[in-house]
Coordinates of C-alpha atoms and ligand atoms in Angstrom, one line a residue:
M225 CA -16.7 -32.2 -7.7
P226 CA -16.5 -28.5 -6.4
N227 CA -14.5 -26.0 -8.6
T228 CA -10.9 -25.2 -8.1
I229 CA -10.4 -22.2 -6.1
P230 CA -7.3 -20.5 -7.5
F231 CA -4.8 -18.7 -5.7
F232 CA -5.3 -15.5 -7.6
K233 CA -7.2 -14.2 -10.5
T234 CA -6.5 -11.0 -12.2
T235 CA -8.6 -8.1 -11.4
I236 CA -10.8 -7.2 -14.4
T237 CA -13.7 -4.9 -14.0
S238 CA -16.1 -3.7 -16.6
T239 CA -14.4 -0.6 -17.6
E240 CA -11.0 -1.7 -18.9
K241 CA -12.6 -2.7 -22.5
V242 CA -14.0 0.6 -23.1
L243 CA -10.7 2.6 -22.5
V244 CA -8.5 0.1 -24.0
Q245 CA -10.8 0.1 -27.3
D246 CA -10.8 4.0 -27.0
Y247 CA -6.9 4.0 -27.2
L248 CA -7.2 1.4 -30.2
Q249 CA -9.4 3.5 -32.2
S250 CA -7.6 6.7 -31.5
T251 CA -6.3 8.5 -34.5
D252 CA -2.9 9.7 -32.7
S253 CA -2.2 6.3 -30.9
A254 CA 1.5 6.6 -31.6
S255 CA 1.8 9.9 -29.8
S256 CA -1.0 10.0 -27.4
K257 CA -0.4 10.4 -24.1
K258 CA -4.0 11.0 -22.8
Y259 CA -4.2 7.9 -20.2
I260 CA -0.5 8.4 -19.0
E261 CA -1.4 11.9 -18.1
L262 CA -4.8 10.9 -16.6
C263 CA -3.1 8.1 -14.4
V264 CA -0.4 10.6 -13.4
A265 CA -3.1 13.2 -12.6
W266 CA -5.1 10.6 -10.4
F267 CA -2.0 10.0 -8.5
K268 CA -1.3 13.7 -8.0
S269 CA -4.8 14.2 -7.1
N270 CA -5.7 11.2 -5.0
Y271 CA -2.3 10.7 -3.6
K272 CA -1.1 14.3 -3.3
L273 CA 2.0 13.0 -5.0
E274 CA 4.0 16.1 -6.5
E275 CA 6.1 13.9 -8.8
F276 CA 4.8 10.6 -9.9
Y277 CA 5.6 8.6 -13.0
L278 CA 4.2 5.6 -14.5
T279 CA 7.1 2.7 -15.3
K280 CA 7.1 -0.8 -17.0
S281 CA 7.0 -2.7 -13.8
C282 CA 7.9 -2.2 -10.2
T283 CA 11.1 -3.9 -10.7
H284 CA 12.0 -1.2 -13.2
A285 CA 10.9 1.5 -10.7
L286 CA 13.2 -0.1 -8.1
E287 CA 16.2 -0.2 -10.6
L288 CA 15.4 3.5 -11.5
A289 CA 15.4 4.3 -7.8
A290 CA 19.1 2.7 -7.4
L291 CA 20.1 5.1 -10.2
V292 CA 18.3 8.1 -8.8
A293 CA 19.8 7.4 -5.3
D294 CA 23.3 7.3 -7.1
I295 CA 24.2 3.8 -5.5
Q296 CA 27.8 3.0 -6.3
P297 CA 29.8 -0.4 -6.0
G298 CA 30.4 -1.1 -2.5
D299 CA 27.6 1.1 -1.1
E300 CA 25.4 -0.9 1.3
V301 CA 21.8 -0.8 1.3
I302 CA 19.7 -2.0 4.1
M303 CA 16.5 -4.0 3.2
P304 CA 14.7 -6.9 4.7
S305 CA 15.8 -10.3 3.8
Y306 CA 12.0 -11.6 3.5
A307 CA 11.5 -9.7 0.4
F308 CA 11.1 -9.9 -3.6
V309 CA 14.0 -10.7 -5.4
S310 CA 13.8 -7.3 -7.2
C311 CA 14.3 -5.3 -4.0
A312 CA 17.7 -6.7 -3.9
N313 CA 18.6 -7.2 -7.5
A314 CA 18.1 -3.3 -8.2
F315 CA 20.8 -2.4 -6.0
V316 CA 23.2 -5.3 -6.7
L317 CA 23.2 -4.1 -10.4
R318 CA 24.8 -1.1 -9.3
G319 CA 27.4 -2.8 -7.3
A320 CA 25.8 -2.5 -3.8
V321 CA 25.9 -4.9 -0.9
C322 CA 22.7 -5.9 0.4
V323 CA 22.5 -5.8 4.5
F324 CA 19.7 -7.9 5.5
I325 CA 17.7 -7.1 8.9
D326 CA 15.7 -9.6 10.6
I327 CA 11.7 -9.3 10.7
R328 CA 9.7 -8.6 13.7
P329 CA 8.7 -11.6 15.7
N330 CA 5.1 -10.4 15.1
G331 CA 4.1 -9.8 11.4
M332 CA 6.5 -10.2 8.7
M333 CA 8.2 -6.7 8.6
M334 CA 11.8 -5.5 8.9
D335 CA 12.3 -5.0 12.5
E336 CA 12.9 -1.2 12.7
T337 CA 14.8 -1.4 15.9
K338 CA 17.5 -3.5 14.4
I339 CA 18.4 -1.0 11.5
E340 CA 20.6 1.3 13.8
A341 CA 23.2 -1.5 14.4
A342 CA 23.4 -2.4 10.6
I343 CA 24.4 1.2 9.6
T344 CA 28.1 1.7 8.6
P345 CA 29.9 4.5 7.0
K346 CA 29.0 2.6 3.6
T347 CA 25.4 2.6 4.2
K348 CA 23.6 4.7 1.4
A349 CA 19.9 4.0 1.8
I350 CA 17.3 1.8 3.6
L351 CA 14.8 0.0 1.4
T352 CA 11.4 -0.5 3.2
L353 CA 8.6 -3.1 2.1
N354 CA 5.1 -2.5 3.2
Y355 CA 4.5 -6.1 3.2
A356 CA 0.8 -7.2 2.4
G357 CA 0.0 -3.6 2.3
V358 CA 0.8 -3.0 5.9
A359 CA 3.1 -0.2 6.9
Q360 CA 6.4 -0.3 8.3
D361 CA 6.9 2.2 11.2
Y362 CA 7.9 5.4 9.5
S363 CA 8.4 7.3 12.3
V364 CA 11.2 5.2 13.3
I365 CA 12.6 4.6 10.0
T366 CA 12.5 8.4 8.9
A367 CA 14.2 9.4 12.1
M368 CA 16.8 7.0 11.7
A369 CA 17.4 8.0 8.0
K370 CA 17.7 11.7 8.8
K371 CA 20.2 11.0 11.7
Y372 CA 22.5 9.3 9.4
N373 CA 21.8 11.2 6.3
L374 CA 20.5 8.0 4.4
L375 CA 17.8 7.7 1.4
V376 CA 14.5 5.8 2.3
I377 CA 13.4 3.9 -0.7
E378 CA 9.9 2.5 -0.1
D379 CA 8.6 -0.4 -2.0
N380 CA 4.8 -0.2 -1.8
A381 CA 4.2 -2.8 -4.5
H382 CA 1.5 -4.0 -2.2
G383 CA -0.1 -1.0 -0.4
L384 CA -1.7 1.0 -3.1
L385 CA -4.3 3.1 -1.3
A386 CA -3.3 1.8 2.1
K387 CA -2.6 4.3 4.8
Q388 CA -0.7 4.9 8.0
N389 CA -2.2 7.5 10.6
G390 CA -4.2 8.6 7.6
R391 CA -1.1 9.1 5.4
L392 CA -1.2 6.9 2.1
L393 CA 1.6 4.4 1.8
G394 CA 3.9 5.4 -1.3
S395 CA 4.2 8.9 0.1
F396 CA 6.8 8.0 3.1
G397 CA 10.1 7.5 0.8
D398 CA 12.3 9.6 -0.7
I399 CA 11.5 7.6 -3.5
S400 CA 8.6 5.2 -3.4
T401 CA 7.7 2.5 -6.0
F402 CA 4.5 0.7 -7.1
S403 CA 3.3 -2.5 -8.8
F404 CA 0.6 -2.8 -11.4
D405 CA 1.5 -6.5 -12.3
H406 CA -1.3 -9.2 -13.0
L407 CA -0.9 -10.4 -9.2
K408 CA -1.8 -6.9 -7.6
N409 CA -5.1 -5.5 -6.5
I410 CA -4.9 -2.9 -9.3
T411 CA -3.3 -4.0 -12.6
C412 CA -2.6 -3.3 -16.2
G413 CA -1.1 -6.7 -16.6
Q414 CA 2.3 -5.5 -16.4
G415 CA 3.4 -2.1 -14.9
G416 CA 4.7 0.3 -12.0
G417 CA 5.0 3.6 -10.8
I418 CA 7.6 5.7 -9.0
A419 CA 7.1 8.6 -6.7
V420 CA 10.2 11.0 -6.3
N421 CA 8.9 12.5 -3.0
N422 CA 12.6 14.2 -2.2
L423 CA 12.5 16.9 -4.9
A424 CA 16.3 17.5 -4.8
L425 CA 16.5 14.0 -6.6
L426 CA 14.6 15.0 -9.4
E427 CA 17.4 16.4 -11.8
R428 CA 18.9 12.8 -12.0
F429 CA 15.5 11.0 -12.1
Y430 CA 14.7 13.3 -15.2
L431 CA 17.8 12.0 -17.0
A432 CA 17.6 8.3 -15.8
Y433 CA 13.8 8.0 -16.4
E434 CA 14.2 9.0 -20.3
F435 CA 17.1 6.8 -21.6
G436 CA 19.6 9.0 -19.9
T437 CA 19.4 11.9 -21.8
N438 CA 18.2 15.3 -21.5
R439 CA 15.0 14.9 -23.5
R440 CA 13.1 16.6 -20.8
S441 CA 15.0 19.7 -20.7
F442 CA 15.3 19.7 -24.5
F443 CA 11.4 19.4 -25.1
N444 CA 10.8 22.0 -22.4
H445 CA 13.4 24.6 -24.2
Q446 CA 15.9 24.4 -21.4
A447 CA 18.6 22.9 -23.4
N448 CA 19.3 23.4 -27.1
R449 CA 20.9 19.9 -27.7
Y450 CA 19.2 16.4 -27.0
E451 CA 22.2 14.3 -25.6
W452 CA 23.2 11.4 -23.5
K453 CA 23.9 12.6 -20.3
A454 CA 23.9 9.6 -17.6
I455 CA 23.0 6.0 -17.3
G456 CA 19.5 5.3 -18.1
S457 CA 16.8 3.3 -19.6
N458 CA 13.3 3.1 -21.4
F459 CA 11.4 3.2 -18.2
P460 CA 8.1 4.7 -19.0
L461 CA 5.0 2.7 -19.2
S462 CA 3.2 2.3 -22.6
E463 CA -0.2 4.2 -23.2
L464 CA -1.8 1.0 -24.1
N465 CA -0.9 -0.2 -20.3
A466 CA -1.9 3.2 -19.0
S467 CA -5.4 3.0 -20.5
M468 CA -6.1 -0.2 -18.6
L469 CA -4.6 1.2 -15.6
Y470 CA -6.7 4.2 -15.7
A471 CA -10.1 2.1 -15.9
Q472 CA -8.9 0.3 -12.8
L473 CA -7.8 3.7 -10.6
L474 CA -11.1 4.9 -11.5
E475 CA -12.4 1.7 -9.4
G476 CA -9.4 1.8 -7.2
E477 CA -11.2 2.4 -4.0
N478 CA -14.2 -0.5 -4.7
I479 CA -11.1 -3.0 -5.8
N480 CA -9.5 -2.5 -2.7
A481 CA -12.4 -2.6 -0.7
A482 CA -13.4 -6.2 -2.4
F483 CA -9.6 -7.3 -1.2
V484 CA -10.1 -6.1 2.4
R485 CA -13.7 -7.7 2.7
G486 CA -12.3 -11.2 2.0
W487 CA -9.5 -10.4 4.3
D488 CA -11.9 -9.4 7.2
Q489 CA -14.2 -12.7 6.5
Y490 CA -10.9 -14.9 6.6
F491 CA -9.7 -13.1 9.9
S492 CA -12.9 -13.6 11.7
A493 CA -13.9 -17.3 10.4
L494 CA -10.3 -18.2 11.5
K495 CA -10.2 -16.7 14.9
P496 CA -11.6 -19.8 16.9
L497 CA -8.3 -21.9 15.4
Q498 CA -6.3 -19.0 16.6
Q499 CA -8.1 -19.2 20.1
K500 CA -7.0 -22.8 20.3
G501 CA -3.4 -22.2 19.7
L502 CA -3.3 -23.9 16.0
I503 CA -2.6 -20.9 13.9
E504 CA -1.4 -17.2 14.1
L505 CA -3.3 -14.6 12.1
P506 CA -1.7 -11.6 10.6
I507 CA -1.0 -8.3 12.8
V508 CA -2.2 -5.3 11.7
S509 CA -1.5 -2.2 14.0
N510 CA -4.4 -0.1 14.8
T511 CA -2.9 2.9 13.1
D512 CA -3.1 1.2 9.5
E513 CA -5.5 1.0 6.9
H514 CA -4.0 -2.0 5.0
S515 CA -4.8 -2.8 1.5
G516 CA -5.9 -6.6 2.0
H517 CA -3.6 -7.4 -0.7
C518 CA -2.6 -10.8 0.7
F519 CA -4.2 -13.0 3.5
Y520 CA -1.8 -15.4 5.3
I521 CA -2.0 -17.7 8.3
K522 CA 1.3 -18.9 10.4
V523 CA 1.0 -22.6 11.0
K524 CA 3.1 -24.4 13.6
D525 CA 6.1 -25.4 11.3
K526 CA 7.4 -26.1 8.0
E527 CA 6.1 -29.7 7.9
T528 CA 2.5 -28.5 8.9
R529 CA 2.8 -26.0 6.2
K530 CA 3.4 -28.8 3.5
A531 CA 0.8 -30.7 5.2
L532 CA -1.8 -27.9 4.8
I533 CA -0.8 -26.8 1.4
D534 CA -1.2 -30.6 0.1
Y535 CA -4.5 -31.1 2.0
L536 CA -6.0 -28.1 0.3
T537 CA -4.7 -29.0 -3.1
E538 CA -6.4 -32.5 -2.9
K539 CA -9.7 -30.4 -2.1
D540 CA -9.3 -27.9 -5.3
I541 CA -8.3 -25.1 -3.1
I542 CA -4.7 -23.3 -4.1
A543 CA -2.5 -22.0 -1.2
Q544 CA 0.8 -20.7 -1.6
F545 CA 3.9 -19.9 0.4
H546 CA 5.7 -16.5 -0.2
Y547 CA 9.4 -15.3 -0.3
V548 CA 12.0 -17.7 0.3
P549 CA 14.4 -15.4 2.4
L550 CA 17.1 -13.6 0.3
H551 CA 20.3 -14.3 2.5
S552 CA 19.3 -18.1 2.2
S553 CA 20.5 -18.7 -1.2
E554 CA 23.9 -18.9 -2.4
F555 CA 23.7 -16.1 -4.5
G556 CA 22.4 -13.8 -1.7
Q557 CA 24.9 -15.0 0.2
K558 CA 27.8 -13.7 -2.1
V559 CA 26.1 -10.2 -2.4
G560 CA 24.8 -9.4 0.9
R561 CA 25.1 -10.3 4.6
F562 CA 22.7 -10.7 7.6
S563 CA 23.0 -8.3 10.2
E564 CA 23.0 -9.7 13.7
D565 CA 21.1 -13.1 14.5
D566 CA 18.4 -14.5 11.8
D567 CA 15.9 -15.0 14.8
F568 CA 12.7 -14.7 12.8
T569 CA 13.4 -14.6 9.2
T570 CA 13.8 -18.1 8.4
R571 CA 11.4 -19.7 11.0
E572 CA 8.6 -17.2 10.6
S573 CA 8.9 -17.5 6.5
A574 CA 8.8 -21.2 6.7
R575 CA 5.5 -21.4 8.5
L576 CA 3.7 -18.8 6.3
V577 CA 0.8 -20.0 4.0
R578 CA -0.9 -17.4 1.7
L579 CA -4.7 -18.4 1.3
P580 CA -6.7 -17.5 -2.1
L581 CA -7.7 -13.8 -2.1
F582 CA -8.9 -11.7 -5.4
H583 CA -11.1 -9.1 -6.5
S584 CA -13.6 -11.6 -7.4
I585 CA -13.6 -14.2 -4.8
T586 CA -17.1 -15.0 -3.1
A587 CA -18.1 -15.1 0.3
Q588 CA -19.0 -18.7 -0.1
E589 CA -15.5 -19.7 -1.7
I590 CA -13.9 -18.0 1.4
D591 CA -16.2 -20.3 3.6
R592 CA -15.2 -23.3 1.8
V593 CA -11.6 -22.6 2.2
V594 CA -12.0 -21.9 6.3
Q595 CA -14.3 -25.4 6.3
E596 CA -11.2 -27.3 4.7
I597 CA -8.8 -25.6 7.1
N598 CA -11.1 -26.6 10.0
S599 CA -11.0 -30.1 8.6
F600 CA -7.6 -30.3 8.3
Y601 CA -7.3 -29.3 12.0
Q602 CA -9.5 -32.1 13.1
L603 CA -7.3 -34.4 11.4
V604 CA -4.1 -33.6 12.6
Ligands
PLP730 C1 7.5 -6.4 -2.6 C2 7.5 -6.4 -4.3 N1 8.4 -5.6 -5.0 C3 8.5 -5.3 -6.4 C4 8.0 -6.6 -7.0 C5 8.0 -6.5 -8.5 O1 6.8 -6.1 -9.2 P1 7.0 -6.1 -10.6 O2 6.2 -7.6 -11.0 O3 5.9 -4.9 -11.0 O4 8.2 -5.9 -11.1 C6 7.2 -7.6 -6.5 C7 6.3 -8.6 -7.3 O5 5.6 -9.1 -6.7 C8 6.8 -7.3 -5.1 O6 6.2 -8.3 -4.5

């Protein structure tokens, strides 16, 4: 009986133990910010992000982004419906209306050409999602945002170290967010990050990030009182989590390379099935260096997807589907609306299957998944 190939295994390298142990043994563990500062320095030097901060999750970073963007009840935020629920909740928490945009027929990204028609006088921001670590077309999106004076909030949960035209994803938004949860390429168990790339937003950011207080100004001797100033929360990541995160950031390029290697192996091995018209492979534009965060195929329809996932499960291989479009839920309809027609979101998401891909997956395991997919197609 072959071993089960899980859908995902959390990335663990050899260095986390050493750095976490170092944190546990430090005499000033209650006040130390050594690893937080090392992580931030890593982002500043590798990412050239001037203002980067760690958060407890990407969900938190998105909620913080909504505060920093000063989203008010009735404001509208444009976003893909094919997205994680936190992308919408962050704004709904502030009373905003979600305006969902269809995805492109190729790939699973929001269709940039449909944004302009969705803009109204109430539109405040565009949320972009670099799905599977592949970039949106930021030349179109930033031009649109500039024309209508909108903020771009870039959800880069999937795209750490991925690039568009040589520029790192996570540097395109006025605010960009990151995830280091246990299902991401690089993880500290649960964690996130936020880059404030539009420096005009910094004042509001500082207040919201630290409990809604002027703590930062107070400690920098720019204020003589430490007081409550605005809505905020306890957003910063703990030093303990940061010690694990720093270990993985040091290995960041190698970790992503392992994901991309697995991704490339699936892509070449499954090409014959695409050539026979049985499946579709992901589309990555030539200008993108993606992160290999997830590998998906598209099958004929929802029924074929169920049959394939069931078949693979019988063979001890765990494959999964992904987001259920946000506008398809009762709650999504209450707090949002779909702009124009849903030509592709429902149809394409229903036929998407994600295959096992993780840092420690072996070439033999990927071969086994591909062989079983081939066997499935010999049977149908
Ligand atoms: C696109 C996207 N954004 C945000 C999140 C939330 O990330 P976190 O678990 O760090 O809150 C996820 C979670 O998978 C995600 O896929």
